[in-house]
PDB file of C-alpha atoms in Angstrom:
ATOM      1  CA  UNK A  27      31.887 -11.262  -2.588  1.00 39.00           C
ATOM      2  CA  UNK A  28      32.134 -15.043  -1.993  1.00 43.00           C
ATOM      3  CA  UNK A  29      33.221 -14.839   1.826  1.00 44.00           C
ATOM      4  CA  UNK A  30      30.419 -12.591   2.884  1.00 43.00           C
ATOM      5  CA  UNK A  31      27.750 -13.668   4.620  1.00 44.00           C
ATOM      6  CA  UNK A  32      24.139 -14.228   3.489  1.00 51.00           C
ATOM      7  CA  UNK A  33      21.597 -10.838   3.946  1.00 54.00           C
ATOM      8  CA  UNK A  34      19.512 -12.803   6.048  1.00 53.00           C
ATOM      9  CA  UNK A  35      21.989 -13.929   8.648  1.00 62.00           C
ATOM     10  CA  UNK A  36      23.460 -10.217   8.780  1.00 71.00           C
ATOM     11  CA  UNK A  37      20.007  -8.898  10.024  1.00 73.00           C
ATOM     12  CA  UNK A  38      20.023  -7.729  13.621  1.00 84.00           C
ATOM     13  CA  UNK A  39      17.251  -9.754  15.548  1.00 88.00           C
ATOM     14  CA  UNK A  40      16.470  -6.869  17.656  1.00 91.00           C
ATOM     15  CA  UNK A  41      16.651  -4.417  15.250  1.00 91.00           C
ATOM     16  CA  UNK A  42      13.911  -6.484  13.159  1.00 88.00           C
ATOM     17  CA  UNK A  43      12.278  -6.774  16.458  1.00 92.00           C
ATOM     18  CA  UNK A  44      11.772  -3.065  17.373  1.00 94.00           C
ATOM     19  CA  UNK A  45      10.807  -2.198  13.733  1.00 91.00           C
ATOM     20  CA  UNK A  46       8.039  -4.807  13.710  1.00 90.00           C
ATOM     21  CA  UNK A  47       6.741  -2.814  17.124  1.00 93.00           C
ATOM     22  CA  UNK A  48       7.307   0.444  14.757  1.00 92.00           C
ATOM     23  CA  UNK A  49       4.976  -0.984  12.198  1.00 89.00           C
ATOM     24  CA  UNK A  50       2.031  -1.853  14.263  1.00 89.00           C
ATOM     25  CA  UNK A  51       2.048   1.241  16.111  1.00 91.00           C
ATOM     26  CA  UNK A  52       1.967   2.849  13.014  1.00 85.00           C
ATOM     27  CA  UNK A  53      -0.832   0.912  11.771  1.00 80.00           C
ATOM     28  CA  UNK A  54      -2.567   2.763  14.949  1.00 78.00           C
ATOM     29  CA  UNK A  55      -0.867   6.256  15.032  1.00 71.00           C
ATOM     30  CA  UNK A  56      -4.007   8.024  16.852  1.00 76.00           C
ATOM     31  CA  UNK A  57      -4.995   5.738  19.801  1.00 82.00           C
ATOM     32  CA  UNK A  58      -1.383   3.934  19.816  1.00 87.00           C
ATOM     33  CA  UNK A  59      -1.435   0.629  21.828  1.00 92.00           C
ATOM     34  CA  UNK A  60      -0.466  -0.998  25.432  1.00 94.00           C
ATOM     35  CA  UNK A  61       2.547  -3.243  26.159  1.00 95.00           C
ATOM     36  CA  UNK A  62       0.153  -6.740  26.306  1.00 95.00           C
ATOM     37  CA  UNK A  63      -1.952  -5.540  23.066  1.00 94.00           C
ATOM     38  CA  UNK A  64       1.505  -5.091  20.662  1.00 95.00           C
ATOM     39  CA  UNK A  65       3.232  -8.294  22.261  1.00 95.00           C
ATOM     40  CA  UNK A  66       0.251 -10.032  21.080  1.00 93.00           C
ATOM     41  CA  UNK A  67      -0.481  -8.653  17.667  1.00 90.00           C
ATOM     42  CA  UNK A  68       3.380  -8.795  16.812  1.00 91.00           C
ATOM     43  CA  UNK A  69       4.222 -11.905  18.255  1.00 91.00           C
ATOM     44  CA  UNK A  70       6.963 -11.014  20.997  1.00 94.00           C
ATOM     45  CA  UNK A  71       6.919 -12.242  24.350  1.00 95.00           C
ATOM     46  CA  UNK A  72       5.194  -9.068  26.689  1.00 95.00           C
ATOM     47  CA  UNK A  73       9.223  -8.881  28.515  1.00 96.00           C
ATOM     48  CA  UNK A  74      10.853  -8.368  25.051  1.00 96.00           C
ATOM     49  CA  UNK A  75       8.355  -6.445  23.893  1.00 96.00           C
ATOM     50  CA  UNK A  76       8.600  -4.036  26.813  1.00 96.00           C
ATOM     51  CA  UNK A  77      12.312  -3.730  26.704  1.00 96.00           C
ATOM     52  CA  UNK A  78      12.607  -3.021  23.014  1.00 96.00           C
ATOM     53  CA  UNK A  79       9.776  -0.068  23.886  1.00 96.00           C
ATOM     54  CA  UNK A  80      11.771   0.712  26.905  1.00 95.00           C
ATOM     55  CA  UNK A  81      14.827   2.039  24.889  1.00 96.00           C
ATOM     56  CA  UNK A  82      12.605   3.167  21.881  1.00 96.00           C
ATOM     57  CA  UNK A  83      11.143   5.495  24.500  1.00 95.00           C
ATOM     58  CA  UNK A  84      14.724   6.595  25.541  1.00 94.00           C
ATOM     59  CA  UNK A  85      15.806   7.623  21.795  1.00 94.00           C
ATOM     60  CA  UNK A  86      12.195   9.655  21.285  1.00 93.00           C
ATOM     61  CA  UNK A  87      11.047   6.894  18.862  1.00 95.00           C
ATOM     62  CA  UNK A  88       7.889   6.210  20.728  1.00 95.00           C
ATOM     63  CA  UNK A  89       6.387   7.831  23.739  1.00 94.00           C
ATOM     64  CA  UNK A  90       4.433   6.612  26.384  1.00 93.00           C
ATOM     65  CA  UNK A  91       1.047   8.262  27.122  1.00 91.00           C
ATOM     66  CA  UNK A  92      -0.364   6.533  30.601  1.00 90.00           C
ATOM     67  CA  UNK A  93       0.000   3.065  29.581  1.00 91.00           C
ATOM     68  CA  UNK A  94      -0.720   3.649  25.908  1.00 94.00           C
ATOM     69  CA  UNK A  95       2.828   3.722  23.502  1.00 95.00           C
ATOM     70  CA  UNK A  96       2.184   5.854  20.115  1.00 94.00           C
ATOM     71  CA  UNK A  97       4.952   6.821  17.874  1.00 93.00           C
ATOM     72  CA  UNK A  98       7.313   9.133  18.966  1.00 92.00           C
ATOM     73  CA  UNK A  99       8.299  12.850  18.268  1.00 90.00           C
ATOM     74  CA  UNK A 100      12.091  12.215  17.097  1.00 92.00           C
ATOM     75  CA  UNK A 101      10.627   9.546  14.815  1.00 91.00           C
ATOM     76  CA  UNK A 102       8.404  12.218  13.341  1.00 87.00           C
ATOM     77  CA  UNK A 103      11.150  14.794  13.214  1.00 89.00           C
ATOM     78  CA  UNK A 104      12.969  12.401  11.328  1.00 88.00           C
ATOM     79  CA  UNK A 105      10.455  11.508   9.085  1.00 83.00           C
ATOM     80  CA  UNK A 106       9.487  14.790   8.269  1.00 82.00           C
ATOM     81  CA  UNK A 107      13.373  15.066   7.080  1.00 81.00           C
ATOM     82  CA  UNK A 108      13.441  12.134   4.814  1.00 77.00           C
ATOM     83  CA  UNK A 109      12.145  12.270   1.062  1.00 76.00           C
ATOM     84  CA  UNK A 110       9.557   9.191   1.471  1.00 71.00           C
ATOM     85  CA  UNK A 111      10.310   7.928  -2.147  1.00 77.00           C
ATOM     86  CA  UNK A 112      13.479   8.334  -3.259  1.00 81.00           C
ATOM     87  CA  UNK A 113      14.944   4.925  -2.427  1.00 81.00           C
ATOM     88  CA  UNK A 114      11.505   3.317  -2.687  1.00 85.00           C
ATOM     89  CA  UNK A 115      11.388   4.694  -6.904  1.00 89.00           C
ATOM     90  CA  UNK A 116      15.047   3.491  -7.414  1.00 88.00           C
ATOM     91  CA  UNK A 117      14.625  -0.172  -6.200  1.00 90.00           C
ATOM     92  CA  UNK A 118      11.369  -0.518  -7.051  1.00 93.00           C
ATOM     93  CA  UNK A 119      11.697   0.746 -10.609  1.00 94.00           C
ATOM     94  CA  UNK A 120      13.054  -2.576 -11.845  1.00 95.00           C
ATOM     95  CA  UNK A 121      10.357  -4.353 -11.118  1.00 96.00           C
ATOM     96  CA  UNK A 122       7.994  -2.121 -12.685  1.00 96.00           C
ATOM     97  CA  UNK A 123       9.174  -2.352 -15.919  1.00 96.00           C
ATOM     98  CA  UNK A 124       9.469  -5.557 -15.713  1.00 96.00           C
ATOM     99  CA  UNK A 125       6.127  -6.350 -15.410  1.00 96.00           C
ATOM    100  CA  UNK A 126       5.401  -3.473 -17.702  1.00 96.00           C
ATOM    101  CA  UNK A 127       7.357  -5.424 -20.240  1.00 95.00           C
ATOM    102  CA  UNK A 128       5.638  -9.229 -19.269  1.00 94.00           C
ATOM    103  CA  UNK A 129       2.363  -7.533 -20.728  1.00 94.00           C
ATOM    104  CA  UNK A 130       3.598  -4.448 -23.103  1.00 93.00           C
ATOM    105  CA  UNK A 131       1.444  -1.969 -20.589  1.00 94.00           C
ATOM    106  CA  UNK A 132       1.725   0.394 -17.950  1.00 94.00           C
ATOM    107  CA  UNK A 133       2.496  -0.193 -14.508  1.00 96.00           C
ATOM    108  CA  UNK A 134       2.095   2.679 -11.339  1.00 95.00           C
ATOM    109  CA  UNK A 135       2.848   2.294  -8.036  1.00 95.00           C
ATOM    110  CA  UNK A 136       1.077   4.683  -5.772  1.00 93.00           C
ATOM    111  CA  UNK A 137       1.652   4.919  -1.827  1.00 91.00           C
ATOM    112  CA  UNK A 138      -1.548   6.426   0.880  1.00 89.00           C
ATOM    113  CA  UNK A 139      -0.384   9.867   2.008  1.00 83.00           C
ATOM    114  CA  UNK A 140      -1.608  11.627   5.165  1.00 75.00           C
ATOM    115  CA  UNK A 141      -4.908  12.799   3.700  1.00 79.00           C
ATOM    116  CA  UNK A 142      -7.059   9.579   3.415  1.00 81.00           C
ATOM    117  CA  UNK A 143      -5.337   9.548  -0.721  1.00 85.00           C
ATOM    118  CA  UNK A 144      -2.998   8.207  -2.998  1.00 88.00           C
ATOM    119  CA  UNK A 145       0.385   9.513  -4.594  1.00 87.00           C
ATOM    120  CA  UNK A 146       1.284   8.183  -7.317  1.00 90.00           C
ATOM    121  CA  UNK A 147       5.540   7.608  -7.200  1.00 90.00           C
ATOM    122  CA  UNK A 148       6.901   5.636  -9.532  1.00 92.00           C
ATOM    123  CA  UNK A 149       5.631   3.977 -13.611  1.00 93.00           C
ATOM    124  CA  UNK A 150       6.560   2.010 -16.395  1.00 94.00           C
ATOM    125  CA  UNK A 151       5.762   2.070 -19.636  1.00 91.00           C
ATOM    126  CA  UNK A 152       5.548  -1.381 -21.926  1.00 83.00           C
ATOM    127  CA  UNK A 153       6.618  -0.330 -26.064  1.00 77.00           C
ATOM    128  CA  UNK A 154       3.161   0.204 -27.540  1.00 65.00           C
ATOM    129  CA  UNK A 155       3.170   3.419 -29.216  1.00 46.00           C
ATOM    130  CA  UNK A 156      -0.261   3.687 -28.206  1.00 50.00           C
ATOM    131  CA  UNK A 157      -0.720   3.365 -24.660  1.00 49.00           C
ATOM    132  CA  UNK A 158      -2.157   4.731 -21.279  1.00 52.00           C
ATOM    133  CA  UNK A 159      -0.640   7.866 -20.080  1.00 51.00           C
ATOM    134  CA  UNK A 160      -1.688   7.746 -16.518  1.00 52.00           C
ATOM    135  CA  UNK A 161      -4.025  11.221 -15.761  1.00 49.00           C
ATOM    136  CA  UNK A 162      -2.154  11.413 -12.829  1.00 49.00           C
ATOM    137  CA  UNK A 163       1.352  13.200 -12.528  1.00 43.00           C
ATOM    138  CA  UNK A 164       4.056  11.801 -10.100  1.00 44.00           C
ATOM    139  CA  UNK A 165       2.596  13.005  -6.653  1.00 41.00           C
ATOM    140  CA  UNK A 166      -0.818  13.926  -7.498  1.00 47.00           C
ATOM    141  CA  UNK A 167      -3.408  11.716  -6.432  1.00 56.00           C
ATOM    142  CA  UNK A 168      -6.052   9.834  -8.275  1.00 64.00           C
ATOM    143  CA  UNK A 169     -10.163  10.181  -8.493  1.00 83.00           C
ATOM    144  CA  UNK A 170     -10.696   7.357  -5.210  1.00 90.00           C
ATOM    145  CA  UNK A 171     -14.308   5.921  -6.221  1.00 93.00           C
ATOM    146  CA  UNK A 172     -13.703   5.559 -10.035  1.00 93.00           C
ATOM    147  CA  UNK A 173      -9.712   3.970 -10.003  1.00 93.00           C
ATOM    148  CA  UNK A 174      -8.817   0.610  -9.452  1.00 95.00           C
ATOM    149  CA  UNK A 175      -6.046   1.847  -7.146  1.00 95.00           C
ATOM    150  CA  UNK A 176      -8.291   4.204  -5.526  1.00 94.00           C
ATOM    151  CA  UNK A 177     -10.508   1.329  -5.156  1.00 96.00           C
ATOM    152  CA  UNK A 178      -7.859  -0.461  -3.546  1.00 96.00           C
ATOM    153  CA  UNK A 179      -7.370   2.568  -0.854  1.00 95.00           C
ATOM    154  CA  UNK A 180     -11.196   2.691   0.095  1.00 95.00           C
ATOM    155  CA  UNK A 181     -11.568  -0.714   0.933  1.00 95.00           C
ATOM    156  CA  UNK A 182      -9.052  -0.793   3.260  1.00 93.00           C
ATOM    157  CA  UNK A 183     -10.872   1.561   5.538  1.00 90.00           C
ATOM    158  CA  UNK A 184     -13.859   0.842   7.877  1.00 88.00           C
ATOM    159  CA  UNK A 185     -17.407   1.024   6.274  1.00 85.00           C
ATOM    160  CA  UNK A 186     -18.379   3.648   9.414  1.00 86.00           C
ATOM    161  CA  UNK A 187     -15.552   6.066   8.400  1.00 88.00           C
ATOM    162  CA  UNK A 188     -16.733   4.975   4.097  1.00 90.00           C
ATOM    163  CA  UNK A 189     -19.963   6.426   4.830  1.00 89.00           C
ATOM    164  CA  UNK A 190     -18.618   9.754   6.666  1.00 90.00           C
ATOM    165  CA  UNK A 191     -15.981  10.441   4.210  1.00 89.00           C
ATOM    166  CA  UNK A 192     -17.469   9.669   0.923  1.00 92.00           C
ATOM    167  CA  UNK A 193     -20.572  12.046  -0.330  1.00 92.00           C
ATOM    168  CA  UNK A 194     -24.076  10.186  -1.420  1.00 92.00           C
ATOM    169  CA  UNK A 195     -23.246  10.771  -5.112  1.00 94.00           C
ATOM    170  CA  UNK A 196     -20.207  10.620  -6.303  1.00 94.00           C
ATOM    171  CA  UNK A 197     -19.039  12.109  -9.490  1.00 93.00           C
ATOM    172  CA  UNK A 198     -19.973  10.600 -12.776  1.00 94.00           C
ATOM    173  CA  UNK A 199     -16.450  10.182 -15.418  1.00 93.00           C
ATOM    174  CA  UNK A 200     -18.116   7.995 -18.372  1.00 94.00           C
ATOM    175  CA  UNK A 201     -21.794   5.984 -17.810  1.00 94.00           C
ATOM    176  CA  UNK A 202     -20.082   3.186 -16.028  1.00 94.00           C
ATOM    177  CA  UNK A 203     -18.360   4.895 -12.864  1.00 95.00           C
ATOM    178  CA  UNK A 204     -20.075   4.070  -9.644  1.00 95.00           C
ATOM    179  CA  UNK A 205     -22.309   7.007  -8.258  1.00 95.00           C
ATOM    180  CA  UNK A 206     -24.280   6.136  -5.712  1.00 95.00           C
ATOM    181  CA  UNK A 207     -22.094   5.198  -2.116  1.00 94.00           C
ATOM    182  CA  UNK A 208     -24.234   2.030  -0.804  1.00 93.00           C
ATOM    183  CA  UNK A 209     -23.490   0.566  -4.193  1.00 95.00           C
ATOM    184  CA  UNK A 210     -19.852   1.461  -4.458  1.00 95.00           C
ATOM    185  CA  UNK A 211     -19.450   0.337  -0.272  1.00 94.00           C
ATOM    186  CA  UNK A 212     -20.872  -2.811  -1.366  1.00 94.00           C
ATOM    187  CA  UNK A 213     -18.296  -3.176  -4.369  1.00 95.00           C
ATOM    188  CA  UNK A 214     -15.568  -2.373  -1.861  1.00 96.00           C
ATOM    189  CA  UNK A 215     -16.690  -5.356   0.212  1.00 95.00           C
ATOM    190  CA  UNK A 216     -15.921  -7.176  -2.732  1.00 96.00           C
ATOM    191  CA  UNK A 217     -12.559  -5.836  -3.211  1.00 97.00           C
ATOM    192  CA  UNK A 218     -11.669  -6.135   0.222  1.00 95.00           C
ATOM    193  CA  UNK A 219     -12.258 -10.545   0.254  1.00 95.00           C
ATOM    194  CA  UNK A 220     -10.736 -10.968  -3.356  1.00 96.00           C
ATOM    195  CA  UNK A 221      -7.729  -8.891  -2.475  1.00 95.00           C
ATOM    196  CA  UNK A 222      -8.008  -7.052  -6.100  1.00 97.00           C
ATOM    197  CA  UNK A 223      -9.753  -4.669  -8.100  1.00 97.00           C
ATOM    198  CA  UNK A 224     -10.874  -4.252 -11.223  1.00 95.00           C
ATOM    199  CA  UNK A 225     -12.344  -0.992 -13.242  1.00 94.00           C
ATOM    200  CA  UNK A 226     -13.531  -1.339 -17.056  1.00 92.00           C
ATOM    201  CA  UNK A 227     -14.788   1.964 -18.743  1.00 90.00           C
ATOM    202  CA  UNK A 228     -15.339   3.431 -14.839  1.00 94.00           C
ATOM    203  CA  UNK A 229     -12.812   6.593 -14.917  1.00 91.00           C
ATOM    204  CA  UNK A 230     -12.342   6.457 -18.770  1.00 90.00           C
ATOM    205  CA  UNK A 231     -13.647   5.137 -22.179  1.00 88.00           C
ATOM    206  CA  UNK A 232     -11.595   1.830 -23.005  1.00 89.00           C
ATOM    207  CA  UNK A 233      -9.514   1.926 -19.834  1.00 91.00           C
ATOM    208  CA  UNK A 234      -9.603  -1.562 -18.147  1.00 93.00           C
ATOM    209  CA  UNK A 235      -7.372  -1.083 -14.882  1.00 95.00           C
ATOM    210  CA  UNK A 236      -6.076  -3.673 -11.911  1.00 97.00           C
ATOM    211  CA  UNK A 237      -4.848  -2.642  -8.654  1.00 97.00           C
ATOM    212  CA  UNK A 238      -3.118  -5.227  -6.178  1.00 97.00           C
ATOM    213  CA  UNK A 239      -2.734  -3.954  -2.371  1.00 97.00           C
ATOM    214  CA  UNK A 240       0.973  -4.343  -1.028  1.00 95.00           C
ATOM    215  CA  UNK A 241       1.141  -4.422   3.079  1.00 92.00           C
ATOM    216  CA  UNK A 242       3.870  -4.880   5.479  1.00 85.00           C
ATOM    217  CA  UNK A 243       4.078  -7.664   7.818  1.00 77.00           C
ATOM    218  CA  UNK A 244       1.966  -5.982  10.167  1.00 76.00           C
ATOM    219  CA  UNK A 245      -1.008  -6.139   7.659  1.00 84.00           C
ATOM    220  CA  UNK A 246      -0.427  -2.608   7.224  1.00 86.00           C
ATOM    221  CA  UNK A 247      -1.489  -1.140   3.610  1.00 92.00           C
ATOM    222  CA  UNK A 248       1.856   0.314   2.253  1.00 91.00           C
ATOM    223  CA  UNK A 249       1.633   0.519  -1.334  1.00 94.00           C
ATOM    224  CA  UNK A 250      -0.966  -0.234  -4.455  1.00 96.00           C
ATOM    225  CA  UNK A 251       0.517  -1.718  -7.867  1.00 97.00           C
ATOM    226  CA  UNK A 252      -1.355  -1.267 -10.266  1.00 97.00           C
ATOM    227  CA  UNK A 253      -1.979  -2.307 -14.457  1.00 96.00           C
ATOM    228  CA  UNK A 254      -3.303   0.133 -17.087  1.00 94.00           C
ATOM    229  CA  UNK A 255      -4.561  -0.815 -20.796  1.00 92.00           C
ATOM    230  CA  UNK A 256      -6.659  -0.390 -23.131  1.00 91.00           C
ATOM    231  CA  UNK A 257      -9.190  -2.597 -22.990  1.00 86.00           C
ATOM    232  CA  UNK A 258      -9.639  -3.618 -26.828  1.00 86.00           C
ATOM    233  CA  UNK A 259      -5.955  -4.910 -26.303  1.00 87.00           C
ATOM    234  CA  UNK A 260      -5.974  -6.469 -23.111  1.00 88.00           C
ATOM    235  CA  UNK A 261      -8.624  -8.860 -23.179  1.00 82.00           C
ATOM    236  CA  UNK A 262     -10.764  -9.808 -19.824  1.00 84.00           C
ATOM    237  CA  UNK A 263      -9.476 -13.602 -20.529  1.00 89.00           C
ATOM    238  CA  UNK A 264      -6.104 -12.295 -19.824  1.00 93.00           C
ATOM    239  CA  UNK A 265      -6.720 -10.877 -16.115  1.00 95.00           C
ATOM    240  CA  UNK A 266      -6.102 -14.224 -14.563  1.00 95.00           C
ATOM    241  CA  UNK A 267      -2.427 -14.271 -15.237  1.00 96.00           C
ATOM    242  CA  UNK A 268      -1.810 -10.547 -14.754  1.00 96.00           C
ATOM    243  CA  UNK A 269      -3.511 -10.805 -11.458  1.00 97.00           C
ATOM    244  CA  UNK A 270      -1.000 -13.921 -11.056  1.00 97.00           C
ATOM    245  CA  UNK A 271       1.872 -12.173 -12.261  1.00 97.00           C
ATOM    246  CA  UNK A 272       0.839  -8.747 -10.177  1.00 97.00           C
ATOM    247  CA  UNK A 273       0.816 -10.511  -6.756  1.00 97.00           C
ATOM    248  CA  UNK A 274       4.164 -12.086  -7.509  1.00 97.00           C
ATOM    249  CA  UNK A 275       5.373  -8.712  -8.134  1.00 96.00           C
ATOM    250  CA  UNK A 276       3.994  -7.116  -4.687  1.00 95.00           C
ATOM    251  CA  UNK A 277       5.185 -10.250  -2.808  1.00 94.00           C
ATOM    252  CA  UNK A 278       8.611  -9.306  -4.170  1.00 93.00           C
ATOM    253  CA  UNK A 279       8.554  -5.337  -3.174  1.00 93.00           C
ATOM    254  CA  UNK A 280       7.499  -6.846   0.040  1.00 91.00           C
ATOM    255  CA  UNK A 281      10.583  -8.766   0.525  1.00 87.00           C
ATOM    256  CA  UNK A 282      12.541  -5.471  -0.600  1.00 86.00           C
ATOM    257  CA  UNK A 283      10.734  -3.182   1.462  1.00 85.00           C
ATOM    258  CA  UNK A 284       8.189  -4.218   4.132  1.00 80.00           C
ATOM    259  CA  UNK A 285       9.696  -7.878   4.822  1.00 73.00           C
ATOM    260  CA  UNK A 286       9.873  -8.930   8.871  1.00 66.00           C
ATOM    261  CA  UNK A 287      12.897 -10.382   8.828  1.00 52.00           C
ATOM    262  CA  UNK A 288      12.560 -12.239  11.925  1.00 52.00           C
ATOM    263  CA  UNK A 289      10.261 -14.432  10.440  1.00 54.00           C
ATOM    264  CA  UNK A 290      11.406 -17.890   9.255  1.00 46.00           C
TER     265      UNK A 290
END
């Protein structure tokens, strides 16, 4: 309605504040973080940021392990009672197909689960009648080394913990796939500066696959979108703009989803 008043001046400061803590400890769930190290990486002065953590630790949202704050058990409890993709499909959905329609392919959007992989949670189809049916159901994950999206995933992670969790040789889906680890670790590097990544022919004949990260504003990997076609329709010359029209995309499920809305 006319006399209400604008999203971003309804947001509760604090609110935004405390979340924004939430995010970075969760971008370090293990070791979690002091007081000093979170003010600094989330931009709070050290007394606000130890207040908002001070009643965080009263409700059970984080708890505070010698001098170290790591997220707490009623946040977990609560987490484990919330489906992690229901409202995250329904908004998101829009978008999908309507980049699915910009380019007449298919569109994915996968999330990292708790297991080092990828679910796959929402698509959209453009109205070829032949297309790519992604091998993938709806929360299954995908082959890591040989998907764009999987690609994605690995390069977000340390090259110590690349060479402990990846084997040698990898497995072999059509002549092209990447087999041998240095190479594909050095491939990830790649990935990891141009902020994209591209597979042609790696994890099937004719597939020719992109796969944009999505973070939240503390840098945190939340989300991959990701293109599918075949590649005697969609032409390499074309990958400029979809790569264009991908990160507008992301930067838009950002704002939905992952936005700090303290900021500007």
């Amino acid at each position: 309605m006319a006399d209400e008043p604008e999203h971003a001046t309804m947001a509760n400061k604090s609110v935004s504040k405390a979340v924004r803590l939430l995010r970075e400890l969760g971008a370090q769930p293990r070791t979690g973080a002091t007081v000093t190290t979170l003010a600094k990486a989330t931009g709070l002065s050290r007394p606000t940021a130890f207040r908002l953590l001070y009643s965080l630790e009263q409700a059970g949202l984080v708890d505070r392990i010698d001098t170290n704050y790591v997220l707490g058990w009623e946040l977990a409890r609560l987490g484990r009672r919330a489906d992690p993709y229901t409202g995250l499909v329904a908004h998101a959905q829009p978008l999908l197909q309507e980049l699915a329609d910009k380019f007449n392919e298919s569109v994915t959007l996968s999330v990292p689960n708790s297991h080092d992989g990828l679910d796959l949670v929402a698509e959209a189809a453009g109205s070829h009648v032949v297309g790519i049916v992604s091998r993938n159901m709806v929360g299954e994950q995908y082959p890591m080394h040989a998907s764009s999206t999987g690609k994605v995933l690995l390069a977000s992670q340390p090259p110590e913990k690349l060479r402990a969790m990846l084997p040698e040789k990898l497995d072999a889906f059509t002549p092209y796939t990447i087999t041998d680890r240095s190479a594909l670790i050095k491939e990830l590097e790649q990935v990891r500066e141009q902020g994209f990544a591209i597979i042609d022919n790696e994890l099937e004949h004719e597939l020719l696959s992109l796969s944009r990260p999505i973070r939240d504003s503390a840098g945190t990997l939340v989300a991959i979108l990701t293109l599918n076609s075949p590649r005697s329709r969609f032409g390499r010359a074309r990958i400029p703009e979809a790569l264009q029209q991908m990160q507008s995309t992301a930067d838009r499920l950002t704002a939905l989803f992952w936005r700090d809305a303290t900021a500007g």
